[in-house]
Amino acid sequence: MVSSLTTHVGTERKVITELPGPKSQELHERRKAAVSAGLTVGFPVYIDRAEGAILVDVDGNQLLDMGSGIAVTGIGHAAPALVDAVSRQVASFTHTCFMVTPYESYVEVCEALSELTPGDHAKTSALFNSGAEAIENAVKIARLATGKSAVIVFEHAYHGRTNLTMALTAKNMPYKDRFGPFAPEVYRVPMSYPFRDGLSGPDAAARAIKIIETDIGVHNVAALLIEPIQGEGGFVVPADGFLPALSKWTTDNGVVFIADEIQSGFGRTGDWFAVNHEGVIPDIVTTAKGLAGGMPLAGVTGRAELMNAVHEGGLGGTYGGNPVAAVAALATIQTLKEQNLLERAKELGEIMLASLHSLAKDVAIIGDVRGRGAMIAMELVQPGTKTPNAAAAKAVVNYCQQHGVIALICGTDGNVIRLLPPLIISDDQLADGLAVVGAGVRSVR
Ligand code: PLZ
């Protein structure tokens, strides 16, 4: 079925069949015969078209999207500037391979990344297709530039599903189980997790640094890789001062500080990057997801002396920085700026935090409410304890799904509900979504 580009989608959530509806159920049967069982089935409602914050399924149900395809469609579905830029680019040329014959949009995206990422030092970038690929390349570059091999990662970290990034990712099930052997020279240290460790940022950093210096040896360390706000690991916001202390330690010790801003970047937290909230200037920043509004694109942006240490031909890939994805990124950045969506992300955060905090006052299963901007979560626990309550998280998300709201679970223990609405969501839509989430929480307490 081909959807017309001009099909108008309503702005309201509307459930008109059981969910999944009959056509979705039919598609799901076909899927079972054709698609590997290894892929997660989040909610088997098959999407036909989407606009703004609304997804329309094949049965005509209108779902409110509070997940943005895992923090991707920040500027909303079918954002006009993106549709226009992509359509024109598709009709013009879809591919040459930047390494064979280059084109301007790739250069423009790299210029924008230099401008938007923190710090006014000289920077260059390389573009790739996925977050995992960006992380792999950031590690390659750090190793080559420093001549060292060890990479420091954190508890609860998520960096991807390729072989190296599986090693960098913390959680075994479902990401790593029986997929080894894994890449060597990856060392995991404790994260700052205020709800669970109660440590100040500087104390949590000192704990991590002590382990690095004692167990690994600073002269072996090429890079420290961290999500400034952890995504899949549970929207863990480190205590104030944790990131600055780590950043200072890397600078003092010739270690490359790599900020994985793949989930937290591009306006999501109310600034271009989550590290900006603490004034941290990473040596390398990895981006993907929100960068190109749904087209596959990822970036590695770093200090020119690191990025340019690589020999010609050392970085690349057939599709990296594909022209259709590149113009999508330019349209995304333009839209974020023109519609003042960073400010909007802050407002959305205030609304969501206020709503979840007030819910937490009379619901005992909410152990913690946290996040920044439009990246907000609640951690569910057994009442009166900090014991993770994954069953409750699942029940709440199921409730939301049945009522036409897409909310996502994260957390090492599967007990965190995250809200990642598109930044263009309206006040009414957000209030509607939060009401459903609230009713969901109340229904399972
Ligand atoms: N780094 C911080 O959040 C992707 C994973 C979905 P890719 N997170 C969503 C899943 O279950 O596969 C992610 C991330 C951070 C890296 C990645 C990896 O990005 O584009 O999925 O490779």
Coordinates of C-alpha atoms and ligand atoms in Angstrom, one line a residue:
M1 CA 0.0 0.0 0.0
V2 CA 1.4 3.4 -0.9
S3 CA 0.3 6.3 1.3
S4 CA -0.1 9.6 -0.4
L5 CA 2.3 12.3 0.8
T6 CA -0.6 14.6 1.2
T7 CA -2.8 12.3 3.3
H8 CA -3.8 14.3 6.4
V9 CA -3.6 12.7 9.8
G10 CA -5.6 14.0 12.7
T11 CA -4.0 15.3 15.8
E12 CA -6.0 13.2 18.3
R13 CA -5.5 9.8 19.7
K14 CA -8.3 7.6 18.5
V15 CA -8.7 3.9 19.1
I16 CA -11.4 2.4 16.9
T17 CA -10.6 -1.4 17.0
E18 CA -9.1 -3.8 19.5
L19 CA -5.4 -3.4 19.5
P20 CA -3.7 -4.9 17.6
G21 CA -6.6 -4.6 15.1
P22 CA -7.5 -7.3 12.5
K23 CA -5.2 -6.0 9.8
S24 CA -2.3 -5.7 12.1
Q25 CA -3.0 -9.2 13.4
E26 CA -3.0 -10.5 9.8
L27 CA 0.3 -8.8 9.1
H28 CA 1.8 -10.1 12.3
E29 CA 1.0 -13.7 11.1
R30 CA 2.9 -12.9 7.9
R31 CA 5.7 -11.5 9.9
K32 CA 6.1 -14.7 11.9
A33 CA 6.7 -16.7 8.8
A34 CA 9.1 -14.2 7.2
V35 CA 10.9 -12.2 9.9
S36 CA 13.5 -13.6 12.2
A37 CA 12.1 -14.4 15.7
G38 CA 15.2 -12.6 17.0
L39 CA 13.6 -9.2 16.7
T40 CA 11.7 -7.7 19.6
V41 CA 8.0 -7.4 19.3
G42 CA 7.3 -4.2 21.1
F43 CA 3.7 -3.7 20.1
P44 CA 2.5 -5.5 16.9
V45 CA 0.4 -2.6 15.6
Y46 CA 1.5 -2.0 12.0
I47 CA 1.9 1.6 11.0
D48 CA 0.5 2.9 7.7
R49 CA 1.4 6.6 8.0
A50 CA 2.2 9.3 10.6
E51 CA 2.2 13.0 11.1
G52 CA 3.5 15.1 14.0
A53 CA 3.0 13.0 17.2
I54 CA 0.4 10.7 15.7
L55 CA 0.9 7.3 14.2
V56 CA -1.9 5.8 12.1
D57 CA -2.1 2.0 12.0
V58 CA -3.4 -0.2 9.1
D59 CA -6.7 -0.4 10.9
G60 CA -7.2 3.3 11.2
N61 CA -6.3 3.7 14.8
Q62 CA -4.5 6.9 15.8
L63 CA -1.8 6.3 18.3
L64 CA 0.0 9.0 20.3
D65 CA 3.7 8.6 20.0
M66 CA 5.5 9.2 23.3
G67 CA 8.6 7.3 22.1
S68 CA 9.6 9.0 18.9
G69 CA 10.9 5.7 17.5
I70 CA 13.4 5.6 20.4
A71 CA 14.3 9.3 20.4
V72 CA 14.6 9.7 16.6
T73 CA 11.7 11.7 15.3
G74 CA 12.2 14.8 17.5
I75 CA 10.9 17.1 14.8
G76 CA 7.8 14.9 14.5
H77 CA 6.6 12.5 11.8
A78 CA 6.4 13.8 8.3
A79 CA 7.9 17.1 9.3
P80 CA 7.3 19.3 6.2
A81 CA 10.9 20.6 5.8
L82 CA 12.2 17.0 6.0
V83 CA 9.6 15.6 3.6
D84 CA 10.5 18.4 1.2
A85 CA 14.3 18.0 1.4
V86 CA 14.2 14.2 1.2
S87 CA 11.7 14.2 -1.7
R88 CA 13.8 16.6 -3.7
Q89 CA 17.0 14.8 -3.0
V90 CA 15.5 11.4 -4.0
A91 CA 14.5 12.9 -7.3
S92 CA 17.9 14.4 -7.8
F93 CA 20.3 11.6 -6.8
T94 CA 20.2 9.0 -4.1
H95 CA 23.8 7.8 -3.9
T96 CA 27.3 8.2 -5.3
C97 CA 29.3 7.0 -2.3
F98 CA 31.1 10.0 -0.7
M99 CA 34.4 8.2 -1.0
V100 CA 34.0 7.9 -4.8
T101 CA 32.5 11.2 -5.8
P102 CA 31.6 13.6 -3.0
Y103 CA 28.6 16.1 -2.6
E104 CA 27.9 19.3 -0.7
S105 CA 25.3 18.1 1.8
Y106 CA 27.8 15.7 3.5
V107 CA 30.2 18.7 4.0
E108 CA 27.3 20.8 5.2
V109 CA 26.3 18.3 7.9
C110 CA 29.9 18.1 9.1
E111 CA 30.0 21.9 9.2
A112 CA 26.8 21.9 11.3
L113 CA 28.2 19.3 13.6
S114 CA 31.3 21.4 14.2
E115 CA 29.1 24.4 15.0
L116 CA 26.6 22.6 17.2
T117 CA 28.8 20.3 19.3
P118 CA 30.4 21.8 22.4
G119 CA 33.7 23.7 22.3
D120 CA 35.1 26.2 19.8
H121 CA 38.2 24.2 19.0
A122 CA 38.9 23.0 15.5
K123 CA 36.8 19.9 14.7
T124 CA 36.1 17.5 11.9
S125 CA 33.5 14.8 11.4
A126 CA 32.9 11.5 9.6
L127 CA 29.4 10.2 8.9
F128 CA 28.0 6.7 9.2
N129 CA 24.7 4.8 9.1
S130 CA 23.9 3.8 12.7
G131 CA 24.7 4.7 16.2
A132 CA 26.7 1.5 16.7
E133 CA 28.8 2.2 13.7
A134 CA 29.6 5.7 15.0
I135 CA 30.7 4.2 18.3
E136 CA 32.9 1.7 16.6
N137 CA 34.6 4.4 14.6
A138 CA 35.0 6.7 17.6
V139 CA 36.9 3.9 19.4
K140 CA 39.0 3.2 16.3
I141 CA 39.9 6.9 16.1
A142 CA 40.8 7.2 19.8
R143 CA 42.9 4.0 19.7
L144 CA 44.8 5.2 16.6
A145 CA 45.3 8.7 17.9
T146 CA 46.5 7.7 21.3
G147 CA 48.4 4.5 20.4
K148 CA 46.6 2.8 23.4
S149 CA 43.9 0.2 23.5
A150 CA 41.8 0.1 26.6
V151 CA 38.3 1.5 26.6
I152 CA 36.5 2.5 29.8
V153 CA 32.7 2.0 29.8
F154 CA 30.1 2.2 32.6
E155 CA 27.6 0.0 34.3
H156 CA 24.2 0.1 32.6
A157 CA 25.8 1.4 29.4
Y158 CA 24.2 0.8 26.0
H159 CA 26.3 1.5 22.9
G160 CA 25.0 -0.9 20.3
R161 CA 24.7 -4.5 19.0
T162 CA 27.7 -5.0 16.7
N163 CA 30.6 -7.0 18.0
L164 CA 32.6 -4.2 19.6
T165 CA 29.5 -2.3 20.8
M166 CA 28.1 -5.5 22.4
A167 CA 31.3 -5.6 24.4
L168 CA 30.8 -2.0 25.3
T169 CA 27.1 -2.5 26.3
A170 CA 26.6 -3.7 29.8
K171 CA 23.5 -5.9 29.8
N172 CA 23.7 -9.5 28.8
M173 CA 20.0 -10.3 28.1
P174 CA 18.9 -9.8 25.3
Y175 CA 21.8 -7.9 23.8
K176 CA 24.8 -10.2 24.3
D177 CA 23.6 -13.6 25.4
R178 CA 25.5 -16.4 23.6
F179 CA 26.7 -13.9 20.9
G180 CA 30.3 -13.9 22.1
P181 CA 33.3 -14.0 22.1
F182 CA 33.4 -10.3 22.6
A183 CA 36.0 -7.7 21.7
P184 CA 38.8 -7.4 24.2
E185 CA 40.2 -4.3 26.1
V186 CA 36.9 -3.1 27.3
Y187 CA 36.7 -2.3 31.0
R188 CA 33.5 -1.5 33.0
V189 CA 33.4 0.8 36.0
P190 CA 30.5 2.0 38.2
M191 CA 28.2 4.7 37.0
S192 CA 26.9 7.5 39.1
Y193 CA 23.3 6.5 39.8
P194 CA 21.9 8.9 42.5
F195 CA 18.8 6.9 43.2
R196 CA 20.7 3.7 43.9
D197 CA 24.2 4.8 45.1
G198 CA 23.4 8.1 46.9
L199 CA 26.9 9.3 46.0
S200 CA 27.7 12.9 45.0
G201 CA 29.0 13.3 41.5
P202 CA 32.6 13.9 42.5
D203 CA 32.6 10.9 44.9
A204 CA 31.1 8.6 42.2
A205 CA 33.8 9.9 39.8
A206 CA 36.5 9.2 42.3
R207 CA 35.2 5.7 42.8
A208 CA 35.4 5.0 39.0
I209 CA 38.8 6.7 38.6
K210 CA 40.3 4.7 41.5
I211 CA 39.3 1.5 39.7
I212 CA 40.7 2.6 36.4
E213 CA 44.0 3.6 37.9
T214 CA 44.3 0.5 40.1
D215 CA 43.0 -2.2 37.9
I216 CA 43.6 -1.0 34.4
G217 CA 46.5 1.5 34.5
V218 CA 46.0 5.0 33.0
H219 CA 48.8 4.6 30.5
N220 CA 46.8 1.8 28.9
V221 CA 43.6 3.8 28.4
A222 CA 42.7 5.1 25.0
A223 CA 39.2 6.4 25.7
L224 CA 36.5 6.8 28.3
L225 CA 33.1 6.3 26.6
I226 CA 29.9 7.5 28.4
E227 CA 26.3 8.4 27.8
P228 CA 25.8 11.7 29.6
I229 CA 22.3 10.5 30.4
Q230 CA 22.0 6.8 29.9
G231 CA 19.3 5.7 27.5
E232 CA 18.6 2.0 27.4
G233 CA 20.2 1.5 30.8
G234 CA 17.4 3.4 32.5
F235 CA 17.6 7.2 31.9
V236 CA 20.2 7.4 34.6
V237 CA 21.1 11.0 35.1
P238 CA 24.5 11.1 36.9
A239 CA 24.9 13.3 40.0
D240 CA 26.1 16.9 39.3
G241 CA 29.8 17.0 39.0
F242 CA 30.3 13.4 37.8
L243 CA 30.8 14.2 34.2
P244 CA 33.0 17.3 34.8
A245 CA 35.3 15.3 37.1
L246 CA 35.6 12.5 34.6
S247 CA 36.3 15.0 31.8
K248 CA 39.0 16.7 33.8
W249 CA 40.6 13.3 34.6
T250 CA 40.7 12.4 30.9
T251 CA 42.2 15.7 30.0
D252 CA 44.9 15.4 32.7
N253 CA 45.7 11.9 31.6
G254 CA 45.7 12.0 27.8
V255 CA 42.5 9.9 27.6
V256 CA 40.0 10.6 24.9
F257 CA 36.6 11.6 26.4
I258 CA 33.9 10.2 24.1
A259 CA 30.3 11.4 24.8
D260 CA 27.7 9.0 23.3
E261 CA 25.0 11.5 22.6
I262 CA 23.1 9.2 20.2
Q263 CA 20.0 9.1 22.4
S264 CA 20.5 12.3 24.4
G265 CA 21.6 14.6 21.6
F266 CA 20.0 16.9 19.1
G267 CA 17.7 18.9 21.4
R268 CA 16.2 16.0 23.3
T269 CA 17.3 17.3 26.7
G270 CA 16.6 21.0 26.0
D271 CA 20.1 21.8 24.8
W272 CA 21.9 20.6 21.7
F273 CA 23.7 18.0 23.8
A274 CA 23.2 16.6 27.3
V275 CA 26.9 17.4 28.2
N276 CA 26.1 21.1 27.7
H277 CA 24.1 21.1 31.0
E278 CA 27.3 20.6 32.8
G279 CA 29.7 22.6 30.6
V280 CA 31.6 19.5 29.6
I281 CA 33.5 19.6 26.3
P282 CA 34.1 16.1 25.0
D283 CA 37.0 15.2 22.7
I284 CA 34.6 13.2 20.5
V285 CA 30.8 13.3 20.3
T286 CA 28.8 10.5 18.6
T287 CA 25.4 11.3 17.2
A288 CA 22.6 9.5 15.4
K289 CA 18.9 9.1 16.0
G290 CA 17.5 12.6 16.3
L291 CA 20.2 13.9 14.0
A292 CA 18.3 13.1 10.8
G293 CA 14.7 12.7 11.9
G294 CA 14.4 9.1 10.9
M295 CA 16.7 8.7 8.0
P296 CA 19.7 6.5 8.9
L297 CA 22.6 8.8 9.7
A298 CA 25.3 8.9 12.4
G299 CA 28.2 11.2 13.1
V300 CA 31.6 11.1 14.8
T301 CA 32.7 14.7 15.6
G302 CA 35.9 15.4 17.4
R303 CA 39.0 17.5 17.8
A304 CA 40.6 17.9 14.4
E305 CA 44.0 16.6 15.7
L306 CA 42.3 13.3 16.7
M307 CA 40.0 12.9 13.8
N308 CA 42.7 13.8 11.3
A309 CA 45.3 11.5 12.8
V310 CA 43.7 8.7 10.8
H311 CA 45.4 7.8 7.5
E312 CA 43.4 8.4 4.3
G313 CA 41.1 5.5 3.6
G314 CA 41.1 4.5 7.3
L315 CA 37.4 5.6 7.7
G316 CA 34.5 5.0 5.4
G317 CA 31.7 2.8 4.3
T318 CA 29.4 2.5 1.2
Y319 CA 26.5 4.4 2.5
G320 CA 27.8 6.6 5.4
G321 CA 26.5 10.2 4.9
N322 CA 24.2 9.1 2.2
P323 CA 22.8 12.2 0.4
V324 CA 19.2 11.6 1.3
A325 CA 20.1 11.1 5.0
A326 CA 22.4 14.2 4.8
V327 CA 19.7 16.5 3.6
A328 CA 17.3 15.1 6.2
A329 CA 19.8 16.1 8.8
L330 CA 20.1 19.6 7.4
A331 CA 16.3 19.9 7.4
T332 CA 16.1 18.5 11.0
I333 CA 18.6 21.1 12.3
Q334 CA 16.9 23.9 10.5
T335 CA 13.5 22.8 11.9
L336 CA 15.0 22.5 15.5
K337 CA 16.3 26.0 15.2
E338 CA 13.3 27.7 13.4
Q339 CA 10.7 26.2 15.7
N340 CA 12.7 26.8 18.8
L341 CA 12.4 23.2 19.7
L342 CA 15.2 23.1 22.3
E343 CA 13.2 25.6 24.4
R344 CA 10.2 23.5 23.8
A345 CA 12.0 20.4 25.0
K346 CA 12.6 22.2 28.3
E347 CA 9.0 23.1 28.6
L348 CA 7.9 19.5 27.8
G349 CA 10.3 18.4 30.6
E350 CA 8.8 20.7 33.1
I351 CA 5.3 19.5 32.3
M352 CA 6.3 15.8 32.4
L353 CA 8.3 16.1 35.6
A354 CA 5.4 18.0 37.3
S355 CA 2.9 15.4 36.2
L356 CA 5.0 12.4 37.3
H357 CA 6.1 14.0 40.6
S358 CA 2.5 14.6 41.5
L359 CA 1.6 11.0 40.5
A360 CA 4.5 9.7 42.6
K361 CA 3.0 11.4 45.7
D362 CA 0.1 9.0 45.8
V363 CA 1.4 6.0 44.0
A364 CA 3.9 3.8 46.0
I365 CA 5.4 2.0 43.0
I366 CA 7.2 5.1 41.7
G367 CA 10.6 5.0 43.3
D368 CA 12.2 7.8 41.3
V369 CA 11.3 10.4 38.7
R370 CA 14.2 11.8 36.7
G371 CA 15.5 13.1 33.3
R372 CA 16.1 16.3 31.5
G373 CA 14.0 18.1 28.9
A374 CA 12.0 15.7 26.8
M375 CA 13.9 12.7 28.1
I376 CA 11.9 11.8 31.3
A377 CA 11.5 8.6 33.1
M378 CA 10.0 7.0 36.2
E379 CA 11.7 4.0 37.9
L380 CA 9.1 1.6 39.3
V381 CA 9.8 -0.4 42.5
Q382 CA 8.1 -2.7 45.0
P383 CA 6.2 -0.3 47.3
G384 CA 8.4 0.9 50.2
T385 CA 11.6 -0.6 48.8
K386 CA 14.0 0.1 45.9
T387 CA 13.5 -3.4 44.5
P388 CA 13.0 -3.1 40.8
N389 CA 9.4 -3.8 39.7
A390 CA 9.6 -4.9 36.1
A391 CA 6.1 -6.5 36.1
A392 CA 4.6 -3.1 37.0
A393 CA 6.5 -1.3 34.2
K394 CA 5.3 -3.9 31.7
A395 CA 1.7 -3.6 32.9
V396 CA 1.8 0.2 32.6
V397 CA 3.2 0.1 29.1
N398 CA 0.6 -2.5 28.1
Y399 CA -2.1 -0.3 29.5
C400 CA -0.8 2.6 27.5
Q401 CA -0.6 0.6 24.4
Q402 CA -4.2 -0.7 24.8
H403 CA -5.3 3.0 25.1
G404 CA -3.3 4.1 22.0
V405 CA -0.2 5.6 23.7
I406 CA 3.3 4.4 22.8
A407 CA 5.6 4.5 25.9
L408 CA 8.8 2.6 26.2
I409 CA 10.5 0.5 28.9
C410 CA 14.2 0.8 29.7
G411 CA 16.5 0.0 32.5
T412 CA 18.9 -2.8 33.3
D413 CA 16.1 -4.4 35.3
G414 CA 13.3 -3.5 32.9
N415 CA 11.6 -1.4 35.5
V416 CA 11.9 2.1 34.0
I417 CA 9.2 3.8 31.9
R418 CA 10.6 6.4 29.6
L419 CA 8.8 9.2 27.9
L420 CA 10.4 10.6 24.7
P421 CA 7.7 12.5 22.9
P422 CA 8.5 14.3 19.7
L423 CA 9.5 17.9 20.5
I424 CA 6.6 19.2 18.4
I425 CA 3.9 17.5 20.5
S426 CA 1.2 20.0 21.5
D427 CA 0.2 20.8 25.1
D428 CA -3.1 19.0 24.6
Q429 CA -1.5 15.9 23.1
L430 CA 1.0 15.8 26.0
A431 CA -1.7 16.2 28.6
D432 CA -3.6 13.4 27.0
G433 CA -0.6 11.1 26.9
L434 CA 0.3 11.9 30.6
A435 CA -3.3 11.2 31.6
V436 CA -3.1 7.8 30.1
V437 CA 0.3 7.1 31.6
G438 CA -1.1 8.2 35.0
A439 CA -4.2 6.0 34.7
G440 CA -1.9 3.1 33.7
V441 CA 0.2 3.6 36.8
R442 CA -2.9 3.8 39.0
S443 CA -4.3 0.7 37.5
V444 CA -1.4 -1.5 38.5
R445 CA -0.4 -0.1 41.9
Ligands
PLZ1 N1 24.3 4.5 21.8 C1 23.2 5.8 23.6 O1 20.8 4.7 22.7 C2 20.6 2.9 20.4 C3 18.6 0.6 20.7 C4 17.4 -0.2 20.2 P1 22.0 2.2 16.7 N2 19.5 2.8 21.3 C5 18.3 2.0 20.8 C6 17.8 -1.6 20.2 O2 17.3 -2.4 21.0 O3 18.5 -2.0 19.3 C7 21.9 3.5 20.9 C8 21.9 4.4 22.0 C9 23.1 4.9 22.4 C10 24.3 3.7 20.7 C11 23.1 3.2 20.2 C12 23.1 2.4 19.0 O4 22.5 3.0 17.9 O5 21.6 3.2 15.7 O6 20.8 1.4 17.2 O7 23.1 1.3 16.2

